[in-house]
Amino acid sequence: MADRARASRAGAGETVMPQPWMPGDGGEADKRHAPATLRNREAIAAVLADWLPPAGSVIEGASGSGEHVIHFAAAFPHLHWQPSDPAPAGLVSIAAWRAEAGLSNVAPPLALDASASGWPVDRADAILCINMVHISPWEATLGLLAGAARLLAPGAPLILYGPYIEADVPTAASNLDFDANLRTRDPAWGLRDIDAVKAAARDAGLAFIERRAMPANNLMLLFRRT
């Protein structure tokens, strides 16, 4: 099934993680924990090893808890990582994970709304966005694509991860349930049709390059600036 938060418990001698959390949830904890990051980060990193540039800066849109960007910064120390999120609580969590990790190649998080016409950064060598497209209004995806077209040089990658609906691939029952759950949380959320994402990317000036199937009925999609 598509990644989602689940409760976890820590016994004696185990590291106590912050309260499990899912993007879009409220909560007061400074350092948030999205359990899906522990399950999917190695699989995502294996694909990133093929798709990321050998050097430069990577913007992560909608960094959420901040756990992914810390893991990837440690895995790819030759890249400079710029986390971001539109939510103040998300920025606090990212900053807390960053402070704990102490990695020199992770910048302080930026307040960045993907749907905005202007972003607080003017260039990037790659853009990564994990589990945002289905947990945000469609306008956020359109803004992400437009932002990638503005910031990326020709040939530079935009990389998306998450569950999608595909016309020629049966949708897993668990993904259908997840989609229904998301729409009850916010009618503007929900799994997107992959062909609609490709078409919007093409209109923005991004070419679809590759689709990779991932665990738990997720996909990674690679686009490059034309």
mmCIF file with all atom_site columns, C-alpha atoms in Angstrom, residues 20-130:
data_model
loop_
_atom_site.group_PDB
_atom_site.id
_atom_site.type_symbol
_atom_site.label_atom_id
_atom_site.label_alt_id
_atom_site.label_comp_id
_atom_site.label_asym_id
_atom_site.label_entity_id
_atom_site.label_seq_id
_atom_site.pdbx_PDB_ins_code
_atom_site.Cartn_x
_atom_site.Cartn_y
_atom_site.Cartn_z
_atom_site.occupancy
_atom_site.B_iso_or_equiv
_atom_site.pdbx_formal_charge
_atom_site.auth_seq_id
_atom_site.auth_comp_id
_atom_site.auth_asym_id
_atom_site.auth_atom_id
_atom_site.pdbx_PDB_model_num
ATOM 1   C CA . PRO A 1 20  ? 4.135  9.361  14.406  1.00 0.00 ? 20  PRO A CA 1
ATOM 2   C CA . TRP A 1 21  ? 2.877  12.001 12.020  1.00 0.00 ? 21  TRP A CA 1
ATOM 3   C CA . MET A 1 22  ? 1.675  12.304 8.434   1.00 0.00 ? 22  MET A CA 1
ATOM 4   C CA . PRO A 1 23  ? 1.995  15.379 6.171   1.00 0.00 ? 23  PRO A CA 1
ATOM 5   C CA . GLY A 1 24  ? -1.121 17.447 6.635   1.00 0.00 ? 24  GLY A CA 1
ATOM 6   C CA . ASP A 1 25  ? -1.522 16.504 10.294  1.00 0.00 ? 25  ASP A CA 1
ATOM 7   C CA . GLY A 1 26  ? -1.428 19.108 13.008  1.00 0.00 ? 26  GLY A CA 1
ATOM 8   C CA . GLY A 1 27  ? 0.560  18.676 16.181  1.00 0.00 ? 27  GLY A CA 1
ATOM 9   C CA . GLU A 1 28  ? 2.823  20.611 18.479  1.00 0.00 ? 28  GLU A CA 1
ATOM 10  C CA . ALA A 1 29  ? 5.979  18.475 18.522  1.00 0.00 ? 29  ALA A CA 1
ATOM 11  C CA . ASP A 1 30  ? 9.126  20.308 17.437  1.00 0.00 ? 30  ASP A CA 1
ATOM 12  C CA . LYS A 1 31  ? 10.690 17.214 15.874  1.00 0.00 ? 31  LYS A CA 1
ATOM 13  C CA . ARG A 1 32  ? 8.185  15.138 13.944  1.00 0.00 ? 32  ARG A CA 1
ATOM 14  C CA . HIS A 1 33  ? 8.522  11.531 12.822  1.00 0.00 ? 33  HIS A CA 1
ATOM 15  C CA . ALA A 1 34  ? 6.897  10.118 9.675   1.00 0.00 ? 34  ALA A CA 1
ATOM 16  C CA . PRO A 1 35  ? 7.288  6.305  9.968   1.00 0.00 ? 35  PRO A CA 1
ATOM 17  C CA . ALA A 1 36  ? 7.134  5.850  6.185   1.00 0.00 ? 36  ALA A CA 1
ATOM 18  C CA . THR A 1 37  ? 10.530 7.549  5.875   1.00 0.00 ? 37  THR A CA 1
ATOM 19  C CA . LEU A 1 38  ? 12.200 4.632  7.626   1.00 0.00 ? 38  LEU A CA 1
ATOM 20  C CA . ARG A 1 39  ? 10.552 2.163  5.260   1.00 0.00 ? 39  ARG A CA 1
ATOM 21  C CA . ASN A 1 40  ? 11.161 3.902  1.949   1.00 0.00 ? 40  ASN A CA 1
ATOM 22  C CA . ARG A 1 41  ? 14.348 5.944  2.281   1.00 0.00 ? 41  ARG A CA 1
ATOM 23  C CA . GLU A 1 42  ? 16.792 3.234  1.179   1.00 0.00 ? 42  GLU A CA 1
ATOM 24  C CA . ALA A 1 43  ? 14.725 2.314  -1.885  1.00 0.00 ? 43  ALA A CA 1
ATOM 25  C CA . ILE A 1 44  ? 14.428 5.977  -2.832  1.00 0.00 ? 44  ILE A CA 1
ATOM 26  C CA . ALA A 1 45  ? 18.142 6.561  -2.306  1.00 0.00 ? 45  ALA A CA 1
ATOM 27  C CA . ALA A 1 46  ? 18.974 3.670  -4.644  1.00 0.00 ? 46  ALA A CA 1
ATOM 28  C CA . VAL A 1 47  ? 17.094 5.411  -7.462  1.00 0.00 ? 47  VAL A CA 1
ATOM 29  C CA . LEU A 1 48  ? 18.495 8.820  -6.567  1.00 0.00 ? 48  LEU A CA 1
ATOM 30  C CA . ALA A 1 49  ? 21.973 7.375  -7.032  1.00 0.00 ? 49  ALA A CA 1
ATOM 31  C CA . ASP A 1 50  ? 21.087 6.919  -10.711 1.00 0.00 ? 50  ASP A CA 1
ATOM 32  C CA . TRP A 1 51  ? 19.191 10.161 -11.246 1.00 0.00 ? 51  TRP A CA 1
ATOM 33  C CA . LEU A 1 52  ? 20.878 12.896 -9.201  1.00 0.00 ? 52  LEU A CA 1
ATOM 34  C CA . PRO A 1 53  ? 23.690 14.993 -10.688 1.00 0.00 ? 53  PRO A CA 1
ATOM 35  C CA . PRO A 1 54  ? 27.297 14.398 -9.579  1.00 0.00 ? 54  PRO A CA 1
ATOM 36  C CA . ALA A 1 55  ? 27.479 17.805 -7.892  1.00 0.00 ? 55  ALA A CA 1
ATOM 37  C CA . GLY A 1 56  ? 25.407 20.896 -7.174  1.00 0.00 ? 56  GLY A CA 1
ATOM 38  C CA . SER A 1 57  ? 22.361 21.850 -5.165  1.00 0.00 ? 57  SER A CA 1
ATOM 39  C CA . VAL A 1 58  ? 19.168 19.856 -4.620  1.00 0.00 ? 58  VAL A CA 1
ATOM 40  C CA . ILE A 1 59  ? 15.948 21.488 -3.467  1.00 0.00 ? 59  ILE A CA 1
ATOM 41  C CA . GLU A 1 60  ? 13.570 19.172 -1.636  1.00 0.00 ? 60  GLU A CA 1
ATOM 42  C CA . GLY A 1 61  ? 10.033 20.496 -1.907  1.00 0.00 ? 61  GLY A CA 1
ATOM 43  C CA . ALA A 1 62  ? 7.586  19.744 0.897   1.00 0.00 ? 62  ALA A CA 1
ATOM 44  C CA . SER A 1 63  ? 10.258 18.223 3.148   1.00 0.00 ? 63  SER A CA 1
ATOM 45  C CA . GLY A 1 64  ? 7.661  17.482 5.829   1.00 0.00 ? 64  GLY A CA 1
ATOM 46  C CA . SER A 1 65  ? 9.315  16.140 8.966   1.00 0.00 ? 65  SER A CA 1
ATOM 47  C CA . GLY A 1 66  ? 12.819 16.649 7.519   1.00 0.00 ? 66  GLY A CA 1
ATOM 48  C CA . GLU A 1 67  ? 13.890 13.027 7.967   1.00 0.00 ? 67  GLU A CA 1
ATOM 49  C CA . HIS A 1 68  ? 14.332 12.274 4.279   1.00 0.00 ? 68  HIS A CA 1
ATOM 50  C CA . VAL A 1 69  ? 16.600 15.219 3.535   1.00 0.00 ? 69  VAL A CA 1
ATOM 51  C CA . ILE A 1 70  ? 18.885 14.330 6.450   1.00 0.00 ? 70  ILE A CA 1
ATOM 52  C CA . HIS A 1 71  ? 19.203 10.733 5.259   1.00 0.00 ? 71  HIS A CA 1
ATOM 53  C CA . PHE A 1 72  ? 19.888 11.736 1.658   1.00 0.00 ? 72  PHE A CA 1
ATOM 54  C CA . ALA A 1 73  ? 22.391 14.424 2.658   1.00 0.00 ? 73  ALA A CA 1
ATOM 55  C CA . ALA A 1 74  ? 24.364 11.768 4.530   1.00 0.00 ? 74  ALA A CA 1
ATOM 56  C CA . ALA A 1 75  ? 24.088 9.358  1.594   1.00 0.00 ? 75  ALA A CA 1
ATOM 57  C CA . PHE A 1 76  ? 25.099 11.977 -1.024  1.00 0.00 ? 76  PHE A CA 1
ATOM 58  C CA . PRO A 1 77  ? 27.623 14.266 0.703   1.00 0.00 ? 77  PRO A CA 1
ATOM 59  C CA . HIS A 1 78  ? 28.811 15.668 -2.630  1.00 0.00 ? 78  HIS A CA 1
ATOM 60  C CA . LEU A 1 79  ? 25.477 17.468 -3.030  1.00 0.00 ? 79  LEU A CA 1
ATOM 61  C CA . HIS A 1 80  ? 24.194 20.519 -1.173  1.00 0.00 ? 80  HIS A CA 1
ATOM 62  C CA . TRP A 1 81  ? 20.649 19.982 0.107   1.00 0.00 ? 81  TRP A CA 1
ATOM 63  C CA . GLN A 1 82  ? 18.032 22.696 0.513   1.00 0.00 ? 82  GLN A CA 1
ATOM 64  C CA . PRO A 1 83  ? 14.965 21.504 2.445   1.00 0.00 ? 83  PRO A CA 1
ATOM 65  C CA . SER A 1 84  ? 11.713 23.444 2.320   1.00 0.00 ? 84  SER A CA 1
ATOM 66  C CA . ASP A 1 85  ? 8.118  23.336 3.470   1.00 0.00 ? 85  ASP A CA 1
ATOM 67  C CA . PRO A 1 86  ? 5.116  25.663 3.412   1.00 0.00 ? 86  PRO A CA 1
ATOM 68  C CA . ALA A 1 87  ? 4.077  24.896 7.001   1.00 0.00 ? 87  ALA A CA 1
ATOM 69  C CA . PRO A 1 88  ? 5.728  26.659 9.955   1.00 0.00 ? 88  PRO A CA 1
ATOM 70  C CA . ALA A 1 89  ? 5.564  23.456 12.033  1.00 0.00 ? 89  ALA A CA 1
ATOM 71  C CA . GLY A 1 90  ? 7.301  21.585 9.218   1.00 0.00 ? 90  GLY A CA 1
ATOM 72  C CA . LEU A 1 91  ? 10.107 24.149 9.164   1.00 0.00 ? 91  LEU A CA 1
ATOM 73  C CA . VAL A 1 92  ? 10.562 23.731 12.919  1.00 0.00 ? 92  VAL A CA 1
ATOM 74  C CA . SER A 1 93  ? 10.780 19.945 12.559  1.00 0.00 ? 93  SER A CA 1
ATOM 75  C CA . ILE A 1 94  ? 13.248 20.138 9.670   1.00 0.00 ? 94  ILE A CA 1
ATOM 76  C CA . ALA A 1 95  ? 15.421 22.540 11.646  1.00 0.00 ? 95  ALA A CA 1
ATOM 77  C CA . ALA A 1 96  ? 15.371 20.199 14.650  1.00 0.00 ? 96  ALA A CA 1
ATOM 78  C CA . TRP A 1 97  ? 16.456 17.157 12.608  1.00 0.00 ? 97  TRP A CA 1
ATOM 79  C CA . ARG A 1 98  ? 19.108 19.279 10.876  1.00 0.00 ? 98  ARG A CA 1
ATOM 80  C CA . ALA A 1 99  ? 20.513 20.522 14.193  1.00 0.00 ? 99  ALA A CA 1
ATOM 81  C CA . GLU A 1 100 ? 20.668 16.976 15.548  1.00 0.00 ? 100 GLU A CA 1
ATOM 82  C CA . ALA A 1 101 ? 22.412 15.608 12.437  1.00 0.00 ? 101 ALA A CA 1
ATOM 83  C CA . GLY A 1 102 ? 24.973 18.409 12.218  1.00 0.00 ? 102 GLY A CA 1
ATOM 84  C CA . LEU A 1 103 ? 25.568 17.881 8.493   1.00 0.00 ? 103 LEU A CA 1
ATOM 85  C CA . SER A 1 104 ? 27.372 20.725 6.724   1.00 0.00 ? 104 SER A CA 1
ATOM 86  C CA . ASN A 1 105 ? 25.669 20.052 3.372   1.00 0.00 ? 105 ASN A CA 1
ATOM 87  C CA . VAL A 1 106 ? 22.109 20.743 4.606   1.00 0.00 ? 106 VAL A CA 1
ATOM 88  C CA . ALA A 1 107 ? 20.950 24.363 4.492   1.00 0.00 ? 107 ALA A CA 1
ATOM 89  C CA . PRO A 1 108 ? 18.424 25.864 6.919   1.00 0.00 ? 108 PRO A CA 1
ATOM 90  C CA . PRO A 1 109 ? 14.895 25.127 5.686   1.00 0.00 ? 109 PRO A CA 1
ATOM 91  C CA . LEU A 1 110 ? 13.108 27.594 3.439   1.00 0.00 ? 110 LEU A CA 1
ATOM 92  C CA . ALA A 1 111 ? 9.450  28.582 3.700   1.00 0.00 ? 111 ALA A CA 1
ATOM 93  C CA . LEU A 1 112 ? 8.372  27.545 0.214   1.00 0.00 ? 112 LEU A CA 1
ATOM 94  C CA . ASP A 1 113 ? 4.849  27.089 -1.104  1.00 0.00 ? 113 ASP A CA 1
ATOM 95  C CA . ALA A 1 114 ? 5.133  25.104 -4.331  1.00 0.00 ? 114 ALA A CA 1
ATOM 96  C CA . SER A 1 115 ? 2.001  26.745 -5.728  1.00 0.00 ? 115 SER A CA 1
ATOM 97  C CA . ALA A 1 116 ? 3.458  30.263 -5.402  1.00 0.00 ? 116 ALA A CA 1
ATOM 98  C CA . SER A 1 117 ? 4.467  32.076 -8.574  1.00 0.00 ? 117 SER A CA 1
ATOM 99  C CA . GLY A 1 118 ? 7.760  33.075 -6.985  1.00 0.00 ? 118 GLY A CA 1
ATOM 100 C CA . TRP A 1 119 ? 10.062 30.929 -4.854  1.00 0.00 ? 119 TRP A CA 1
ATOM 101 C CA . PRO A 1 120 ? 12.705 32.208 -2.370  1.00 0.00 ? 120 PRO A CA 1
ATOM 102 C CA . VAL A 1 121 ? 15.505 30.631 -4.410  1.00 0.00 ? 121 VAL A CA 1
ATOM 103 C CA . ASP A 1 122 ? 16.495 31.278 -8.007  1.00 0.00 ? 122 ASP A CA 1
ATOM 104 C CA . ARG A 1 123 ? 18.252 28.115 -9.194  1.00 0.00 ? 123 ARG A CA 1
ATOM 105 C CA . ALA A 1 124 ? 18.831 24.426 -8.498  1.00 0.00 ? 124 ALA A CA 1
ATOM 106 C CA . ASP A 1 125 ? 20.680 21.538 -10.080 1.00 0.00 ? 125 ASP A CA 1
ATOM 107 C CA . ALA A 1 126 ? 17.905 19.094 -9.120  1.00 0.00 ? 126 ALA A CA 1
ATOM 108 C CA . ILE A 1 127 ? 14.516 19.183 -7.414  1.00 0.00 ? 127 ILE A CA 1
ATOM 109 C CA . LEU A 1 128 ? 13.121 16.299 -5.373  1.00 0.00 ? 128 LEU A CA 1
ATOM 110 C CA . CYS A 1 129 ? 9.566  16.035 -4.084  1.00 0.00 ? 129 CYS A CA 1
ATOM 111 C CA . ILE A 1 130 ? 8.341  13.069 -2.048  1.00 0.00 ? 130 ILE A CA 1
#
